[in-house]
Amino acid sequence: MEHKGGLTRRALAPLMAGAALSTATACSPTGSPTVQPKSRRFPPGFTWGVATSAFQIEGALDADGRGPSIWDVFSRNPSHIVDRSDASVATDSYRRYADDVELIAGAGLGAYRFSISWPRVLPDGAGAVNEMGLDYYRRLIDALLAKGIEPYATLFHWDLPQALFEKGGWASRDTAKWLADYGAVVAEKLGDRLKNFIILNEAAVHTIAGHVMGIHAPGLKDGKLLGPVTHHQNLGQGLAIRALRAARSGLRIGTTLALMPSRPVGGPLRFWNLLPAEAFDAVWNGAYLDPLLRGTYPWILQSYVEPHVKGGDMTVTRQAVDFLGVNYYSPAYIKLDRSNPSYIGRGDPPKGVEIDAFGREIDPSGLGEMLARLRNHYGNPKVLITENGASDPLSATAPAILSDRFRIDYLRRHLETVKVAMEHGSRVGGYFVWTLVDNWEWDQGFTAKFGLCAMNRASGARTPKASYEWLTMLAKTMLLPTAEI
Ligand code: GCO
C-alpha cells in the first residue's frame, strides 16, 4: 500500500507497538548492563506511579450517558483486533476503580496517571456536558486523594468522540478548538481536586498509526493527512493549555510524547539510510517537540504542514509547560526504501540484540539519548517519564507470567539510565510504569500483557506479579535495587 507524499504501513508498521511480530520473546533474565549511576538513591520528592488510559481499562462503554468514540467504532470490526476482542469490559475499571486504587496505595505509589474519556464528559464531543460521566472521575480522584495519591489526567488518549470524527476529526482545524473547549470543561468541573494535566498522549502514534497506516482508530490510510493531523493536534494542544490556564490557576500542565531515537541501519549502505532516519526523526519526534518548545517545525516537515499553518499558530503551539511527559519503549531502526514515496523504510535492529515482545530492540540507552537531547537542545525542561514498561510475549491464550523477572530487569535497567541522566543534569521528577493491570492493548487486544498485576478476565480479580512487589520496595526505599535483587 503506497501513499502519495506520505508514509506507508510497510515502512512503519513494525516500528509501532501496534504492529507486533508474532515471534516475540521476553528479554533475557538479566539483560546487558547499562551505564551505572553513581548513586542508586532517588531524591526525596521523586514521584513513583503507574499509567493507564480510559479506553484500555474502563469498559462500561454505554454506561451513564457516554457517547461513542472512534475506538468503539474501529474495534467493532473484529478484523482490526488481532484476538478479535473488544474493550467493552477491559479491566472493568469503571466499576472496579476502587480495586485499582487499593493496588496503587498498596504499592505505596505517589501518583496515578489515567486518562479522561472525552465522550464520557461530552458525548457529542462538544456542547452538552454529561455530569454522570464526570461523576466517575470525581469518584476516582477522590478515592486517590483519600489515599494520598496524586492524580495525573491525560485529556486525550486517542479516544476522540465519534461525533467529532464525523465532522472531520483531526483533519479539521475545528477539532483543535473542540479540544480546548473540552479541556476548559474538565478544568472547571474537576480542577478543584485535579491539578495535574497531560494534554495529549503520543500524538505521533495517533497521527501515524491512526491516519497514515490505518492500524489504529480511526483507521485511515492516507499519507496526505500527515500534515493536517500533526498540526491540528499541536494547535489544539496550545489552545487547550491556554484554556486550562484561563479556567483556573494553580494547575500543573504538561503533555506526553512518544520519543524514539531514529537510528540509520548500519553496514556498507549506511550512508543512504541517514536521510530517511532524519526524516523519521522529524515526523516522529521533532513534529511535536519543536512546535511546543521552539515554535517551529523541522525543515523536513515544512511542506506537509505549511498549507495548514495560519498566521499566529506557531505562537499558540509554543507554550511553557510545567513538565514534559516522555514515554519510552525502544529505538527505531530506519533504512532507505525507494519503493516508498516517503523513502522511509523499516530496518532491522542489529543482529543479536535483545528484542521485546513487539520485535523492538530493548535498549535503555535510547532513553538516555532522548533525555540528553532534551537537556542539550530543548532547554532542559522538567520531565516525567510517563510510560515505560514491557509486555509478556504476545499470546492470546498464555496465562500472565507472575514471576516476571524479565520485567523487573527491564524496569531496573531503564531506571539506571534515568538516574544517570539525572546525574548529568536532566530534571526528571518522576517515573510511571506502564501499566498497573494487564489491559486491552489497542489492535493487539488482550495478547499483550504489560501489567504489574495480572487479571482474571472471568472474575476481574487482580493478582500482583513479582514486579509489583519490586516497585513497592523501590517506592518505599527510594533505592534502586541491583540486578541480583
Ligand atoms: C502508548 C499507549 C499505551 C500503550 C503502551 C504499551 O502510549 O503507546 O499510551 O496505551 O498501551 O504504550 O504499548
Coordinates of C-alpha atoms and ligand atoms in Angstrom, one line a residue:
M1 CA 0.0 0.0 0.0
E2 CA 1.6 3.2 -1.1
H3 CA 0.5 6.7 -0.1
K4 CA 1.5 9.6 -2.2
G5 CA 3.7 12.0 -0.4
G6 CA 3.4 10.1 2.8
L7 CA 4.4 7.1 4.8
T8 CA 3.3 3.6 4.3
R9 CA 2.3 0.9 6.6
R10 CA 5.0 -1.3 5.2
A11 CA 7.6 1.3 6.1
L12 CA 6.4 1.9 9.6
A13 CA 4.3 -1.0 10.8
P14 CA 7.0 -2.9 12.6
L15 CA 8.1 0.2 14.4
M16 CA 4.9 0.5 16.2
A17 CA 3.7 -1.2 19.3
G18 CA 0.6 -1.9 17.2
A19 CA 2.5 -3.9 14.6
A20 CA 3.8 -6.7 16.7
L21 CA 5.8 -9.6 15.4
S22 CA 4.5 -12.9 16.5
T23 CA 8.0 -14.3 17.1
A24 CA 8.2 -12.3 20.3
T25 CA 10.3 -13.3 23.2
A26 CA 10.8 -11.8 26.6
C27 CA 14.2 -10.3 27.2
S28 CA 17.0 -12.4 28.7
P29 CA 16.9 -12.8 32.5
T30 CA 19.3 -10.1 33.5
G31 CA 19.9 -8.1 30.3
S32 CA 23.1 -6.5 29.2
P33 CA 24.4 -4.0 31.7
T34 CA 23.6 -0.3 31.4
V35 CA 25.9 2.6 32.4
Q36 CA 25.7 2.6 36.1
P37 CA 24.6 5.6 38.2
K38 CA 26.9 7.0 40.9
S39 CA 24.2 6.6 43.4
R40 CA 21.2 4.3 43.3
R41 CA 19.2 6.6 45.6
F42 CA 16.4 8.7 44.1
P43 CA 16.0 12.1 45.5
P44 CA 13.2 12.9 48.0
G45 CA 10.1 14.0 46.2
F46 CA 10.8 11.8 43.2
T47 CA 7.4 10.6 42.1
W48 CA 6.6 6.9 41.5
G49 CA 3.5 6.0 39.7
V50 CA 1.6 3.8 37.2
A51 CA -0.1 4.8 33.9
T52 CA -3.3 3.7 32.2
S53 CA -5.7 5.1 29.7
A54 CA -9.5 5.2 29.7
F55 CA -10.4 3.1 26.7
Q56 CA -7.9 0.4 27.7
I57 CA -9.3 -0.1 31.2
E58 CA -12.7 1.4 31.8
G59 CA -15.1 -0.9 29.9
A60 CA -18.8 0.2 30.5
L61 CA -18.8 1.9 27.2
D62 CA -22.6 2.5 27.3
A63 CA -22.8 3.5 31.0
D64 CA -24.2 6.7 32.3
G65 CA -24.6 8.6 29.0
R66 CA -21.2 8.0 27.5
G67 CA -21.1 8.7 23.7
P68 CA -19.1 6.5 21.3
S69 CA -15.5 7.2 20.4
I70 CA -13.6 6.4 17.3
W71 CA -12.1 3.4 19.1
D72 CA -15.6 2.0 19.8
V73 CA -16.3 2.1 16.1
F74 CA -12.9 0.8 15.0
S75 CA -12.8 -2.1 17.4
R76 CA -16.3 -3.2 16.5
N77 CA -14.7 -4.6 13.3
P78 CA -13.0 -7.8 14.7
S79 CA -10.6 -7.9 11.8
H80 CA -8.9 -4.8 13.3
I81 CA -8.0 -6.5 16.5
V82 CA -5.6 -9.5 16.5
D83 CA -7.5 -11.6 19.0
R84 CA -10.9 -10.3 17.9
S85 CA -11.6 -8.9 21.4
D86 CA -13.1 -5.6 22.3
A87 CA -12.8 -3.2 25.2
S88 CA -16.4 -3.4 26.4
V89 CA -15.2 -4.8 29.7
A90 CA -11.4 -4.2 29.6
T91 CA -10.2 -4.3 33.2
D92 CA -13.7 -3.2 34.3
S93 CA -12.2 -0.2 36.0
Y94 CA -15.3 1.9 35.6
R95 CA -16.8 -0.3 38.2
R96 CA -13.6 -1.6 39.9
Y97 CA -11.6 1.6 40.2
A98 CA -11.5 1.1 44.0
D99 CA -9.6 -2.1 43.4
D100 CA -7.1 -0.2 41.3
V101 CA -6.7 2.5 43.9
E102 CA -6.1 -0.2 46.6
L103 CA -3.3 -1.7 44.5
I104 CA -1.7 1.7 43.8
A105 CA -1.9 2.5 47.5
G106 CA -0.7 -0.9 48.4
A107 CA 2.5 -0.4 46.4
G108 CA 3.0 3.0 48.2
L109 CA 3.0 4.9 44.9
G110 CA 2.5 8.6 45.0
A111 CA 0.8 9.1 41.6
Y112 CA -1.6 7.6 39.2
R113 CA -1.8 8.6 35.5
F114 CA -5.1 7.8 33.9
S115 CA -7.0 9.4 31.0
I116 CA -10.3 11.1 30.9
S117 CA -12.7 9.8 28.2
W118 CA -13.7 12.8 26.2
P119 CA -17.0 11.1 25.1
R120 CA -17.9 10.4 28.7
V121 CA -17.7 14.1 29.5
L122 CA -19.1 15.4 26.2
P123 CA -21.0 12.6 24.5
D124 CA -21.2 14.6 21.3
G125 CA -17.6 15.9 21.6
A126 CA -18.8 19.5 22.2
G127 CA -21.8 21.1 23.7
A128 CA -23.9 19.3 26.4
V129 CA -21.8 18.2 29.4
N130 CA -22.6 14.8 30.9
E131 CA -22.4 15.2 34.7
M132 CA -22.7 11.4 35.2
G133 CA -19.6 10.8 33.2
L134 CA -17.8 13.5 35.3
D135 CA -19.0 11.9 38.4
Y136 CA -17.0 8.8 37.7
Y137 CA -13.8 10.9 37.6
R138 CA -14.9 12.7 40.8
R139 CA -15.2 9.3 42.5
L140 CA -11.9 8.1 41.1
I141 CA -10.0 11.3 42.0
D142 CA -11.5 11.4 45.5
A143 CA -10.5 7.8 46.1
L144 CA -7.0 8.6 45.0
L145 CA -6.7 11.7 47.1
A146 CA -8.1 9.9 50.2
K147 CA -5.0 7.6 49.9
G148 CA -2.6 10.4 49.3
I149 CA -2.1 9.5 45.6
E150 CA -1.7 12.4 43.2
P151 CA -3.9 12.2 40.1
Y152 CA -2.4 12.9 36.7
A153 CA -5.1 13.0 34.0
T154 CA -4.5 12.8 30.3
L155 CA -7.1 14.8 28.4
F156 CA -6.8 13.0 25.1
H157 CA -5.5 9.4 24.9
W158 CA -6.7 8.7 21.3
D159 CA -10.5 8.2 22.1
L160 CA -11.9 11.1 20.0
P161 CA -15.7 11.3 20.2
Q162 CA -17.1 9.7 17.1
A163 CA -19.3 12.8 16.6
L164 CA -16.2 14.9 16.1
F165 CA -14.7 12.4 13.7
E166 CA -17.8 12.7 11.6
K167 CA -17.2 16.4 11.5
G168 CA -13.7 15.9 10.2
G169 CA -11.7 14.7 13.2
W170 CA -8.1 15.9 13.4
A171 CA -8.0 16.6 9.7
S172 CA -10.2 19.5 10.6
R173 CA -8.9 22.7 12.3
D174 CA -12.1 22.8 14.3
T175 CA -11.0 19.8 16.4
A176 CA -8.2 21.9 17.8
K177 CA -10.8 24.3 19.2
W178 CA -13.0 21.5 20.5
L179 CA -10.1 20.0 22.4
A180 CA -9.6 23.4 24.1
D181 CA -13.3 23.7 24.9
Y182 CA -13.3 20.2 26.4
G183 CA -10.2 21.0 28.4
A184 CA -11.8 24.1 29.8
V185 CA -14.9 22.0 30.9
V186 CA -12.6 19.5 32.7
A187 CA -10.6 22.2 34.4
E188 CA -13.7 23.9 35.5
K189 CA -15.5 20.8 36.7
L190 CA -12.7 18.8 38.1
G191 CA -9.9 21.3 38.7
D192 CA -10.9 21.8 42.4
R193 CA -9.4 18.4 43.0
L194 CA -7.4 17.5 39.9
K195 CA -4.2 19.6 39.5
N196 CA -2.0 17.7 37.0
F197 CA -3.0 17.7 33.4
I198 CA -1.4 15.9 30.4
I199 CA -2.9 17.4 27.3
L200 CA -2.1 14.8 24.6
N201 CA -0.8 11.2 24.7
E202 CA 1.7 10.3 21.9
A203 CA 0.3 12.5 19.2
A204 CA 2.8 10.8 16.8
V205 CA 1.2 7.4 17.3
H206 CA -2.3 8.8 16.8
T207 CA -1.2 10.5 13.6
I208 CA 0.8 7.7 12.0
A209 CA -0.9 4.6 13.3
G210 CA -4.4 6.1 13.1
H211 CA -4.3 8.3 10.0
V212 CA -1.4 7.1 7.8
M213 CA -1.2 3.4 8.4
G214 CA -4.8 2.7 9.5
I215 CA -3.9 0.2 12.2
H216 CA -5.4 2.3 15.0
A217 CA -8.7 4.2 15.1
P218 CA -9.9 6.0 13.1
G219 CA -8.3 3.5 10.6
L220 CA -7.4 6.0 7.9
K221 CA -4.6 5.2 5.4
D222 CA -3.8 8.5 3.8
G223 CA -0.3 10.0 3.7
K224 CA -1.9 13.4 2.9
L225 CA -3.3 13.5 6.5
L226 CA 0.2 13.7 8.0
G227 CA 0.4 17.5 7.7
P228 CA -3.1 18.5 9.0
V229 CA -3.4 15.8 11.7
T230 CA 0.1 16.7 13.1
H231 CA -0.5 20.4 13.0
H232 CA -4.1 20.4 14.4
Q233 CA -3.0 18.3 17.4
N234 CA -0.2 20.7 18.1
L235 CA -2.5 23.7 17.7
G236 CA -5.2 22.1 19.8
Q237 CA -2.7 21.4 22.5
G238 CA -1.6 25.0 22.6
L239 CA -5.2 26.2 22.7
A240 CA -6.0 23.7 25.4
I241 CA -3.1 24.8 27.6
R242 CA -4.3 28.4 27.3
A243 CA -7.9 27.4 28.0
L244 CA -6.9 25.4 31.1
R245 CA -4.8 28.3 32.4
A246 CA -7.7 30.7 31.8
A247 CA -10.1 28.4 33.5
R248 CA -8.1 28.0 36.7
S249 CA -4.8 29.0 38.3
G250 CA -2.5 26.6 40.1
L251 CA -2.7 23.7 37.5
R252 CA 0.4 21.8 36.5
I253 CA 0.2 21.3 32.8
G254 CA 2.3 19.1 30.5
T255 CA 1.9 16.8 27.6
T256 CA 3.2 13.3 26.7
L257 CA 5.3 12.4 23.7
A258 CA 6.4 9.0 22.4
L259 CA 10.1 9.7 22.0
M260 CA 12.1 7.2 19.9
P261 CA 15.7 7.8 18.7
S262 CA 15.8 7.2 15.0
R263 CA 18.9 5.2 14.0
P264 CA 20.0 4.6 10.5
V265 CA 20.6 0.9 9.8
G266 CA 24.4 0.3 9.7
G267 CA 26.5 -1.7 7.3
P268 CA 28.0 -0.7 3.9
L269 CA 24.9 1.2 2.8
R270 CA 24.6 3.2 6.0
F271 CA 25.1 6.5 4.1
W272 CA 21.9 6.0 2.2
N273 CA 20.0 5.4 5.4
L274 CA 20.9 8.7 7.0
L275 CA 18.3 10.9 5.4
P276 CA 15.4 8.6 5.8
A277 CA 16.4 8.3 9.5
E278 CA 16.4 12.1 9.8
A279 CA 13.0 12.2 8.1
F280 CA 11.6 9.7 10.5
D281 CA 13.0 11.6 13.4
A282 CA 11.3 14.7 12.1
V283 CA 7.9 13.0 11.7
W284 CA 8.1 11.2 14.9
N285 CA 10.0 13.4 17.4
G286 CA 10.6 16.8 16.0
A287 CA 7.0 17.2 14.7
Y288 CA 5.8 17.5 18.4
L289 CA 8.9 18.7 20.3
D290 CA 9.7 21.6 18.0
P291 CA 6.2 23.3 17.8
L292 CA 5.8 23.1 21.6
L293 CA 9.3 24.0 22.8
R294 CA 10.6 26.2 19.9
G295 CA 7.5 27.3 17.9
T296 CA 8.8 25.8 14.7
Y297 CA 8.5 22.6 12.6
P298 CA 11.5 20.6 11.5
W299 CA 12.5 21.5 7.9
I300 CA 11.7 18.1 6.5
L301 CA 8.1 18.5 7.6
Q302 CA 7.6 22.0 6.3
S303 CA 5.9 21.2 3.0
Y304 CA 3.5 18.9 4.8
V305 CA 2.3 21.3 7.4
E306 CA 2.7 24.6 5.7
P307 CA -0.7 24.6 4.0
H308 CA -2.4 24.2 7.4
V309 CA -0.4 26.7 9.4
K310 CA -2.1 30.1 9.7
G311 CA -0.6 33.3 11.0
G312 CA 0.0 33.2 14.7
D313 CA -0.4 29.4 15.0
M314 CA 3.2 28.8 16.0
T315 CA 2.8 31.2 18.9
V316 CA -0.1 29.1 20.1
T317 CA 1.7 25.8 19.7
R318 CA 4.7 27.1 21.7
Q319 CA 3.8 27.0 25.3
A320 CA 5.6 26.9 28.6
V321 CA 4.8 23.6 30.1
D322 CA 5.3 22.6 33.7
F323 CA 6.6 19.2 32.7
L324 CA 7.2 17.2 29.5
G325 CA 5.9 13.6 29.7
V326 CA 8.2 11.2 28.0
N327 CA 7.1 7.7 27.0
Y328 CA 9.9 5.4 26.0
Y329 CA 10.0 1.7 24.9
S330 CA 12.6 1.3 22.2
P331 CA 14.7 3.0 19.5
A332 CA 13.7 2.8 15.8
Y333 CA 15.9 1.4 13.0
I334 CA 15.4 3.1 9.7
K335 CA 16.7 2.4 6.2
L336 CA 16.1 3.8 2.7
D337 CA 13.1 2.3 1.0
R338 CA 13.0 3.6 -2.6
S339 CA 9.7 1.8 -3.2
N340 CA 8.1 4.0 -0.7
P341 CA 7.2 7.7 -1.5
S342 CA 8.5 8.8 1.8
Y343 CA 11.7 6.8 1.3
I344 CA 11.4 5.8 5.0
G345 CA 11.8 2.1 5.4
R346 CA 11.8 -0.1 8.5
G347 CA 15.2 -1.6 9.2
D348 CA 16.0 -4.4 11.5
P349 CA 17.8 -3.9 14.8
P350 CA 21.4 -5.0 14.8
K351 CA 21.8 -8.8 15.0
G352 CA 22.0 -10.4 18.4
V353 CA 20.4 -7.5 20.4
E354 CA 17.6 -8.2 22.9
I355 CA 14.1 -8.0 21.4
D356 CA 10.9 -7.2 23.3
A357 CA 7.5 -8.7 22.8
F358 CA 6.9 -6.4 19.8
G359 CA 10.1 -7.2 18.0
R360 CA 11.7 -4.0 19.0
E361 CA 15.2 -3.7 20.5
I362 CA 15.3 -3.4 24.2
D363 CA 17.8 -0.6 24.7
P364 CA 17.7 1.8 27.7
S365 CA 20.5 3.9 26.1
G366 CA 17.8 5.2 23.7
L367 CA 16.0 6.8 26.6
G368 CA 19.3 8.2 27.8
E369 CA 19.8 9.6 24.3
M370 CA 16.4 11.3 24.3
L371 CA 16.9 12.8 27.8
A372 CA 20.3 14.2 26.7
R373 CA 18.6 15.7 23.7
L374 CA 16.0 17.4 25.8
R375 CA 18.8 18.6 28.1
N376 CA 21.1 19.9 25.4
H377 CA 18.8 21.1 22.7
Y378 CA 15.4 21.9 24.2
G379 CA 16.3 23.9 27.3
N380 CA 16.3 21.0 29.7
P381 CA 12.5 21.0 30.6
K382 CA 11.3 19.3 33.7
V383 CA 10.5 15.7 32.6
L384 CA 8.2 13.0 33.9
I385 CA 8.7 9.5 32.4
T386 CA 5.0 9.0 31.9
E387 CA 5.3 5.4 30.4
N388 CA 7.9 2.7 30.3
G389 CA 7.4 -1.0 30.6
A390 CA 7.5 -4.4 29.0
S391 CA 4.9 -7.0 27.8
D392 CA 4.9 -10.7 28.3
P393 CA 5.5 -12.5 24.9
L394 CA 2.3 -11.8 22.9
S395 CA -0.2 -14.6 23.2
A396 CA -4.0 -14.9 23.0
T397 CA -4.0 -17.8 25.3
A398 CA -0.9 -18.0 27.6
P399 CA -1.5 -17.0 31.2
A400 CA 0.3 -14.0 32.6
I401 CA 3.8 -14.6 33.9
L402 CA 3.6 -13.8 37.6
S403 CA 7.2 -14.4 38.3
D404 CA 8.2 -11.7 35.8
R405 CA 11.9 -11.3 36.3
F406 CA 12.3 -10.0 32.7
R407 CA 10.0 -7.1 33.5
I408 CA 11.9 -6.2 36.7
D409 CA 15.2 -6.3 34.7
Y410 CA 13.7 -4.1 32.0
L411 CA 12.4 -1.5 34.6
R412 CA 15.7 -1.6 36.6
R413 CA 17.9 -1.0 33.5
H414 CA 15.7 1.9 32.3
L415 CA 15.8 3.4 35.7
E416 CA 19.5 3.1 35.9
T417 CA 19.6 5.1 32.7
V418 CA 17.2 7.7 34.1
K419 CA 19.3 8.1 37.2
V420 CA 22.5 8.5 35.1
A421 CA 20.7 11.2 33.1
M422 CA 19.7 13.0 36.3
E423 CA 23.3 12.9 37.4
H424 CA 24.1 14.6 34.1
G425 CA 21.6 17.3 34.8
S426 CA 18.3 16.0 33.5
R427 CA 15.4 17.3 35.5
V428 CA 13.4 14.1 35.8
G429 CA 10.8 14.3 38.6
G430 CA 9.0 11.0 38.3
Y431 CA 8.6 7.7 36.7
F432 CA 5.3 5.9 35.8
V433 CA 5.3 2.3 34.8
W434 CA 3.0 1.2 32.0
T435 CA 0.8 -0.3 33.5
L436 CA -1.0 -1.3 36.7
V437 CA -3.1 -4.3 35.5
D438 CA -2.9 -6.3 32.2
N439 CA -5.3 -4.4 29.9
W440 CA -6.6 -4.1 26.4
E441 CA -3.7 -3.2 24.1
W442 CA -5.5 -1.5 21.2
D443 CA -5.1 -3.5 17.9
Q444 CA -3.3 -6.2 20.0
G445 CA -6.4 -6.8 22.2
F446 CA -5.5 -8.9 25.2
T447 CA -2.5 -10.5 23.6
A448 CA -0.1 -8.0 25.2
K449 CA 0.3 -8.0 29.0
F450 CA 2.2 -5.0 30.4
G451 CA 0.7 -5.1 33.9
L452 CA 2.4 -5.2 37.3
C453 CA -0.7 -7.2 38.1
A454 CA -2.5 -9.9 36.2
M455 CA -6.2 -10.0 35.7
N456 CA -8.6 -13.0 35.6
R457 CA -10.8 -11.9 32.8
A458 CA -13.7 -14.1 34.0
S459 CA -13.8 -12.8 37.6
G460 CA -12.0 -9.5 37.2
A461 CA -9.7 -10.4 40.1
R462 CA -6.2 -8.8 40.1
T463 CA -3.1 -10.7 41.1
P464 CA 0.2 -8.8 41.8
K465 CA 3.2 -10.1 40.0
A466 CA 6.8 -10.1 41.3
S467 CA 7.4 -6.7 39.6
Y468 CA 4.6 -5.2 41.7
E469 CA 6.5 -6.2 44.9
W470 CA 9.7 -4.9 43.4
L471 CA 8.3 -1.5 42.6
T472 CA 6.7 -1.4 46.1
M473 CA 10.1 -1.8 47.6
L474 CA 11.6 0.8 45.3
A475 CA 8.9 3.4 46.2
K476 CA 9.4 2.7 49.8
T477 CA 13.2 2.8 50.0
M478 CA 13.9 5.2 47.0
L479 CA 16.9 2.9 46.4
L480 CA 17.1 1.2 43.0
P481 CA 17.9 -2.5 43.6
T482 CA 20.9 -4.1 41.8
A483 CA 20.5 -6.8 39.3
E484 CA 20.6 -9.5 41.9
I485 CA 17.6 -8.3 43.9
Ligands
GCO1 C1 1.0 4.4 24.4 C2 -0.1 4.0 24.9 C3 -0.4 2.8 25.7 C4 0.1 1.5 25.3 C5 1.5 1.3 25.8 C6 2.0 -0.1 25.5 O1 1.1 5.5 24.9 O2 1.5 3.8 23.4 O3 -0.2 5.0 25.8 O4 -1.7 3.0 25.5 O5 -0.7 0.6 25.8 O6 2.4 2.1 25.3 O7 2.2 -0.4 24.2

